[in-house]
Amino acid sequence: KTKLEEPLAMEAIATLAALARQLPWKKYHDELCTLLVQVDRQAQQERYIIGAICGLLSGFHFEVGNPYSDGARNAVWNALEKRIIPKLEALFTKEKVGKSGEKIQMVRPQVILALTELYTNLPPEIIRNKLPRMLTVVCNAMKNRESDARDLARSTLSKLSVKVGLCYLPDIVRELAVTLREGYQLHVRAAALHSLLLEISESCSLDEGHKPVAAVSAFDSSISGIMDLIQQDLFGAAQARKDAEFSQVRYVKEAGGSKSLHSLELVASLLTMGSLGDGEGQSLSVHAVVSPLLSRIRLDSQSSK
């Protein structure tokens, strides 16, 4: 498309999204399948085809039952699970030649976020089953040596976390811990966690007196995992890499500065004074932030004697 044609193409995509909300299932299914096939065939028009696919997904208005709880698998869900979702998952990444000439995998944030939006409007069991694959794809993309690919994946993960809600934050933090766990990936992980917390903080920032306590309190259940990653960055191997003046390890831009200190500040601003645990092991959520740091201070004091 030329620059003059581009606005028309974007308007056409918006029109398609509006029409999708009125289409019967067969017409909707056929149109979506046609577009999914065109992605590889029309590489030059990929941006617009992907936009049209995402527009159709935003116009999804069909009942799917609750296939994971009551086994009610209607025709719509069968088509989604067997044909449409696998094709969409295949579009999560695309191969691209990096700056060094190597082939790299770049995420397609539009597809990932559009499918996430669709899942959030379906029975909750569906996203609970489908989210792990999405998280794995996005976190694996942050292993990339190309900074542009990592930036795109990090931004996608942050936006995805807000879309799915704080109840899935423990799963996201766990995936970061499992996938990014050595070498330069430790710096990438710290930057990803900071970006995640920043996005959550901005999404929860309402006018004074209207703080969404019920929503933010779900954050408290993730504090232990978050604090573990923050401590590893501040006091573990990642910090040792930064302190090594003559290190031969390849530098990544995420290693600059100390984002974990700001992450710690964001955690403190988001937590509530709710209780964690049950029975005698119950404690305020703030203890999950303060106690590990106090323990480290005591250990350092004892070792210096």
Short mmCIF file of C-alpha atoms in Angstrom, two decimals:
data_model
loop_
_atom_site.label_atom_id
_atom_site.label_comp_id
_atom_site.label_asym_id
_atom_site.label_seq_id
_atom_site.Cartn_x
_atom_site.Cartn_y
_atom_site.Cartn_z
CA LYS A 1 0.00 0.00 0.00
CA THR A 2 1.11 3.58 -0.65
CA LYS A 3 1.01 6.20 2.09
CA LEU A 4 -2.18 7.58 0.54
CA GLU A 5 -3.82 4.17 0.53
CA GLU A 6 -2.85 3.28 4.08
CA PRO A 7 -5.62 5.29 5.82
CA LEU A 8 -8.17 3.60 3.56
CA ALA A 9 -6.80 0.18 4.46
CA MET A 10 -7.02 0.98 8.18
CA GLU A 11 -10.60 2.19 7.77
CA ALA A 12 -11.43 -1.01 5.90
CA ILE A 13 -10.03 -3.05 8.81
CA ALA A 14 -12.13 -1.05 11.30
CA THR A 15 -15.21 -1.59 9.13
CA LEU A 16 -14.52 -5.33 8.97
CA ALA A 17 -14.26 -5.45 12.77
CA ALA A 18 -17.65 -3.74 13.09
CA LEU A 19 -19.27 -6.04 10.53
CA ALA A 20 -17.83 -9.11 12.30
CA ARG A 21 -20.10 -8.42 15.27
CA GLN A 22 -23.12 -8.98 13.03
CA LEU A 23 -21.96 -11.97 11.00
CA PRO A 24 -23.43 -15.47 11.49
CA TRP A 25 -20.93 -18.11 12.55
CA LYS A 26 -20.38 -19.74 9.14
CA LYS A 27 -19.63 -16.43 7.41
CA TYR A 28 -17.37 -15.37 10.29
CA HIS A 29 -15.52 -18.70 10.28
CA ASP A 30 -14.99 -18.68 6.51
CA GLU A 31 -13.71 -15.11 6.48
CA LEU A 32 -11.29 -15.72 9.35
CA CYS A 33 -9.94 -18.94 7.80
CA THR A 34 -9.44 -17.16 4.46
CA LEU A 35 -7.38 -14.43 6.13
CA LEU A 36 -5.31 -16.94 8.10
CA VAL A 37 -4.32 -18.66 4.87
CA GLN A 38 -3.36 -15.35 3.25
CA VAL A 39 -0.70 -14.41 5.83
CA ASP A 40 1.99 -16.59 4.23
CA ARG A 41 0.76 -16.13 0.68
CA GLN A 42 0.67 -12.32 0.78
CA ALA A 43 3.83 -11.47 2.72
CA GLN A 44 3.88 -7.89 1.40
CA GLN A 45 0.43 -7.26 2.85
CA GLU A 46 1.08 -9.02 6.15
CA ARG A 47 0.50 -5.94 8.30
CA TYR A 48 -2.98 -5.38 6.92
CA ILE A 49 -3.95 -9.05 6.91
CA ILE A 50 -2.86 -9.39 10.55
CA GLY A 51 -4.84 -6.24 11.33
CA ALA A 52 -7.92 -7.72 9.67
CA ILE A 53 -7.52 -10.97 11.62
CA CYS A 54 -7.27 -9.04 14.89
CA GLY A 55 -10.30 -6.99 13.88
CA LEU A 56 -12.32 -10.16 13.33
CA LEU A 57 -11.20 -11.53 16.70
CA SER A 58 -12.36 -8.34 18.40
CA GLY A 59 -15.80 -8.89 16.82
CA PHE A 60 -16.20 -12.46 18.10
CA HIS A 61 -19.70 -12.71 19.61
CA PHE A 62 -20.53 -16.43 19.69
CA GLU A 63 -21.31 -18.78 22.56
CA VAL A 64 -18.77 -21.55 23.10
CA GLY A 65 -20.20 -23.22 26.19
CA ASN A 66 -17.78 -24.30 28.91
CA PRO A 67 -15.77 -27.13 27.32
CA TYR A 68 -13.33 -27.65 30.21
CA SER A 69 -15.91 -28.00 32.98
CA ASP A 70 -19.13 -29.47 31.63
CA GLY A 71 -17.88 -30.93 28.36
CA ALA A 72 -20.31 -28.80 26.35
CA ARG A 73 -18.28 -28.64 23.13
CA ASN A 74 -20.44 -26.98 20.53
CA ALA A 75 -19.57 -26.49 16.87
CA VAL A 76 -18.10 -23.04 17.47
CA TRP A 77 -15.64 -24.26 20.10
CA ASN A 78 -14.69 -27.32 18.05
CA ALA A 79 -13.77 -25.06 15.13
CA LEU A 80 -11.84 -22.72 17.39
CA GLU A 81 -9.86 -25.45 19.13
CA LYS A 82 -9.15 -27.67 16.12
CA ARG A 83 -8.60 -25.16 13.32
CA ILE A 84 -8.55 -21.48 14.27
CA ILE A 85 -6.57 -21.37 17.52
CA PRO A 86 -3.72 -23.62 16.23
CA LYS A 87 -3.35 -21.36 13.18
CA LEU A 88 -3.36 -18.26 15.37
CA GLU A 89 -0.77 -19.78 17.71
CA ALA A 90 1.42 -20.46 14.67
CA LEU A 91 1.34 -16.69 14.03
CA PHE A 92 2.63 -15.79 17.51
CA THR A 93 6.13 -15.39 16.07
CA LYS A 94 7.68 -14.71 12.69
CA GLU A 95 11.16 -15.34 11.38
CA LYS A 96 13.29 -12.33 10.58
CA VAL A 97 16.93 -11.69 9.69
CA GLY A 98 18.66 -9.86 12.54
CA LYS A 99 21.35 -7.17 12.40
CA SER A 100 24.08 -9.79 12.56
CA GLY A 101 22.60 -11.75 9.66
CA GLU A 102 21.21 -14.53 11.85
CA LYS A 103 17.60 -15.67 11.67
CA ILE A 104 15.64 -14.66 14.76
CA GLN A 105 12.10 -15.14 16.03
CA MET A 106 10.10 -11.94 16.60
CA VAL A 107 6.76 -12.00 18.40
CA ARG A 108 3.65 -10.62 16.74
CA PRO A 109 2.14 -8.62 19.62
CA GLN A 110 -1.09 -7.84 17.71
CA VAL A 111 -1.97 -11.53 17.37
CA ILE A 112 -1.00 -12.44 20.93
CA LEU A 113 -2.93 -9.56 22.48
CA ALA A 114 -5.98 -10.02 20.22
CA LEU A 115 -6.19 -13.72 21.13
CA THR A 116 -5.70 -12.83 24.81
CA GLU A 117 -8.60 -10.39 24.55
CA LEU A 118 -10.74 -13.13 23.01
CA TYR A 119 -9.85 -15.57 25.80
CA THR A 120 -10.78 -13.06 28.50
CA ASN A 121 -14.30 -12.87 27.05
CA LEU A 122 -14.73 -16.65 27.15
CA PRO A 123 -15.22 -18.92 30.19
CA PRO A 124 -12.21 -18.55 32.54
CA GLU A 125 -11.17 -22.19 32.20
CA ILE A 126 -10.19 -21.49 28.59
CA ILE A 127 -7.59 -18.82 29.32
CA ARG A 128 -6.35 -20.88 32.26
CA ASN A 129 -5.54 -23.67 29.79
CA LYS A 130 -4.26 -21.51 26.94
CA LEU A 131 -2.21 -18.88 28.79
CA PRO A 132 0.85 -21.07 29.60
CA ARG A 133 1.71 -21.52 25.90
CA MET A 134 1.47 -17.77 25.30
CA LEU A 135 3.73 -17.01 28.26
CA THR A 136 6.30 -19.56 27.09
CA VAL A 137 6.42 -18.07 23.58
CA VAL A 138 6.79 -14.49 24.80
CA CYS A 139 9.38 -15.28 27.50
CA ASN A 140 11.42 -17.40 25.08
CA ALA A 141 11.49 -14.42 22.70
CA MET A 142 13.27 -12.46 25.44
CA LYS A 143 16.23 -14.84 25.16
CA ASN A 144 16.96 -13.32 21.77
CA ARG A 145 20.34 -11.66 21.28
CA GLU A 146 18.72 -8.87 19.25
CA SER A 147 17.60 -6.05 21.54
CA ASP A 148 14.70 -5.06 19.27
CA ALA A 149 13.23 -8.57 19.57
CA ARG A 150 13.61 -8.49 23.36
CA ASP A 151 12.02 -5.04 23.60
CA LEU A 152 9.01 -6.18 21.59
CA ALA A 153 8.56 -9.32 23.70
CA ARG A 154 8.92 -7.35 26.95
CA SER A 155 6.31 -4.82 25.89
CA THR A 156 3.97 -7.62 24.80
CA LEU A 157 4.30 -9.41 28.14
CA SER A 158 3.54 -6.21 30.06
CA LYS A 159 0.40 -5.50 28.07
CA LEU A 160 -0.69 -9.14 28.26
CA SER A 161 -0.38 -9.09 32.07
CA VAL A 162 -2.83 -6.20 32.30
CA LYS A 163 -5.29 -7.85 29.93
CA VAL A 164 -5.43 -11.17 31.78
CA GLY A 165 -5.61 -9.57 35.23
CA LEU A 166 -3.55 -9.78 38.40
CA CYS A 167 -4.88 -13.23 39.29
CA TYR A 168 -2.46 -14.63 36.68
CA LEU A 169 0.54 -12.59 37.82
CA PRO A 170 2.03 -15.53 39.82
CA ASP A 171 2.06 -17.59 36.60
CA ILE A 172 3.78 -14.79 34.69
CA VAL A 173 6.43 -14.29 37.39
CA ARG A 174 7.02 -18.06 37.53
CA GLU A 175 7.49 -18.25 33.77
CA LEU A 176 10.04 -15.42 33.88
CA ALA A 177 11.95 -17.24 36.63
CA VAL A 178 11.96 -20.57 34.77
CA THR A 179 12.74 -19.28 31.27
CA LEU A 180 15.31 -16.55 31.97
CA ARG A 181 17.74 -17.97 34.49
CA GLU A 182 21.38 -17.60 33.45
CA GLY A 183 23.93 -15.20 32.03
CA TYR A 184 22.67 -12.11 30.24
CA GLN A 185 19.11 -13.43 30.64
CA LEU A 186 19.22 -12.39 34.31
CA HIS A 187 19.48 -8.74 33.27
CA VAL A 188 16.72 -9.24 30.70
CA ARG A 189 14.54 -10.80 33.39
CA ALA A 190 15.03 -7.88 35.78
CA ALA A 191 14.10 -5.42 33.02
CA ALA A 192 11.04 -7.50 32.11
CA LEU A 193 9.86 -7.59 35.72
CA HIS A 194 10.31 -3.84 36.02
CA SER A 195 8.36 -3.22 32.81
CA LEU A 196 5.63 -5.57 34.06
CA LEU A 197 5.29 -3.77 37.41
CA LEU A 198 5.34 -0.38 35.73
CA GLU A 199 2.50 -1.36 33.38
CA ILE A 200 0.47 -2.76 36.28
CA SER A 201 1.10 0.35 38.36
CA GLU A 202 -0.04 2.64 35.54
CA SER A 203 -3.17 0.56 34.90
CA CYS A 204 -4.07 0.72 38.60
CA SER A 205 -3.40 4.44 39.05
CA LEU A 206 -6.83 6.02 39.59
CA ASP A 207 -7.84 9.21 41.30
CA GLU A 208 -7.08 9.47 45.01
CA GLY A 209 -9.76 7.74 47.03
CA HIS A 210 -10.71 5.39 44.18
CA LYS A 211 -7.85 2.90 44.40
CA PRO A 212 -9.15 -0.51 43.23
CA VAL A 213 -8.29 -2.36 46.45
CA ALA A 214 -10.04 -5.61 45.46
CA ALA A 215 -8.06 -5.79 42.21
CA VAL A 216 -4.72 -4.74 43.64
CA SER A 217 -5.01 -7.13 46.60
CA ALA A 218 -4.61 -10.00 44.12
CA PHE A 219 -1.11 -8.62 43.62
CA ASP A 220 -0.14 -9.63 47.14
CA SER A 221 -0.13 -13.34 46.32
CA SER A 222 2.73 -12.70 43.85
CA ILE A 223 4.97 -10.76 46.23
CA SER A 224 7.11 -13.70 47.35
CA GLY A 225 7.98 -14.66 43.78
CA ILE A 226 8.61 -11.05 42.78
CA MET A 227 10.83 -10.41 45.79
CA ASP A 228 12.84 -13.53 45.01
CA LEU A 229 13.62 -12.21 41.51
CA ILE A 230 14.42 -8.72 42.81
CA GLN A 231 16.82 -10.10 45.42
CA GLN A 232 18.53 -12.31 42.85
CA ASP A 233 19.14 -9.25 40.69
CA LEU A 234 20.33 -7.00 43.51
CA PHE A 235 22.48 -9.51 45.40
CA GLY A 236 22.99 -12.53 43.15
CA ALA A 237 24.81 -13.48 39.96
CA ALA A 238 23.36 -10.58 37.95
CA GLN A 239 24.91 -8.02 40.29
CA ALA A 240 28.20 -9.93 40.28
CA ARG A 241 28.26 -9.66 36.49
CA LYS A 242 27.74 -5.91 36.72
CA ASP A 243 30.51 -5.57 39.31
CA ALA A 244 33.09 -7.45 37.24
CA GLU A 245 35.07 -4.58 35.71
CA PHE A 246 36.95 -6.71 33.20
CA SER A 247 34.24 -9.19 32.42
CA GLN A 248 34.39 -10.68 28.95
CA VAL A 249 30.64 -11.41 29.03
CA ARG A 250 28.78 -9.68 26.22
CA TYR A 251 27.02 -6.60 27.49
CA VAL A 252 23.28 -6.17 27.03
CA LYS A 253 21.55 -2.84 27.41
CA GLU A 254 19.23 -4.21 30.11
CA ALA A 255 22.27 -4.50 32.41
CA GLY A 256 22.53 -0.71 32.64
CA GLY A 257 21.32 0.95 35.84
CA SER A 258 19.41 -0.81 38.60
CA LYS A 259 15.79 -1.26 37.62
CA SER A 260 15.22 -3.61 40.55
CA LEU A 261 15.42 -0.72 43.03
CA HIS A 262 12.54 0.97 41.24
CA SER A 263 10.77 -2.40 41.01
CA LEU A 264 11.01 -2.60 44.79
CA GLU A 265 9.42 0.84 45.04
CA LEU A 266 6.61 -0.21 42.70
CA VAL A 267 5.96 -3.34 44.77
CA ALA A 268 5.67 -1.22 47.90
CA SER A 269 3.19 1.10 46.20
CA LEU A 270 1.00 -1.74 44.93
CA LEU A 271 0.79 -4.06 47.91
CA THR A 272 -2.07 -3.85 50.37
CA MET A 273 -2.03 -4.67 54.06
CA GLY A 274 -3.85 -7.92 53.36
CA SER A 275 -2.98 -11.24 54.94
CA LEU A 276 -1.03 -14.05 53.30
CA GLY A 277 -1.19 -17.70 54.34
CA ASP A 278 -3.59 -19.48 56.66
CA GLY A 279 -3.78 -20.22 60.36
CA GLU A 280 -0.65 -19.71 62.45
CA GLY A 281 1.46 -19.03 59.33
CA GLN A 282 -0.64 -16.00 58.42
CA SER A 283 1.17 -12.67 58.05
CA LEU A 284 0.67 -9.27 56.47
CA SER A 285 1.76 -8.96 52.86
CA VAL A 286 4.20 -6.19 53.76
CA HIS A 287 6.22 -8.77 55.71
CA ALA A 288 6.91 -10.61 52.45
CA VAL A 289 8.69 -7.47 51.23
CA VAL A 290 10.50 -6.37 54.39
CA SER A 291 11.46 -9.69 56.00
CA PRO A 292 13.81 -10.95 53.22
CA LEU A 293 15.68 -7.65 53.21
CA LEU A 294 16.03 -7.59 57.00
CA SER A 295 17.28 -11.18 56.95
CA ARG A 296 19.92 -10.26 54.41
CA ILE A 297 21.06 -7.29 56.52
CA ARG A 298 21.43 -9.57 59.54
CA LEU A 299 23.43 -12.12 57.56
CA ASP A 300 25.74 -9.42 56.19
CA SER A 301 26.24 -8.03 59.70
CA GLN A 302 27.14 -11.47 61.07
CA SER A 303 29.55 -12.24 58.23
CA SER A 304 31.38 -8.93 58.71
CA LYS A 305 32.17 -9.69 62.37
#
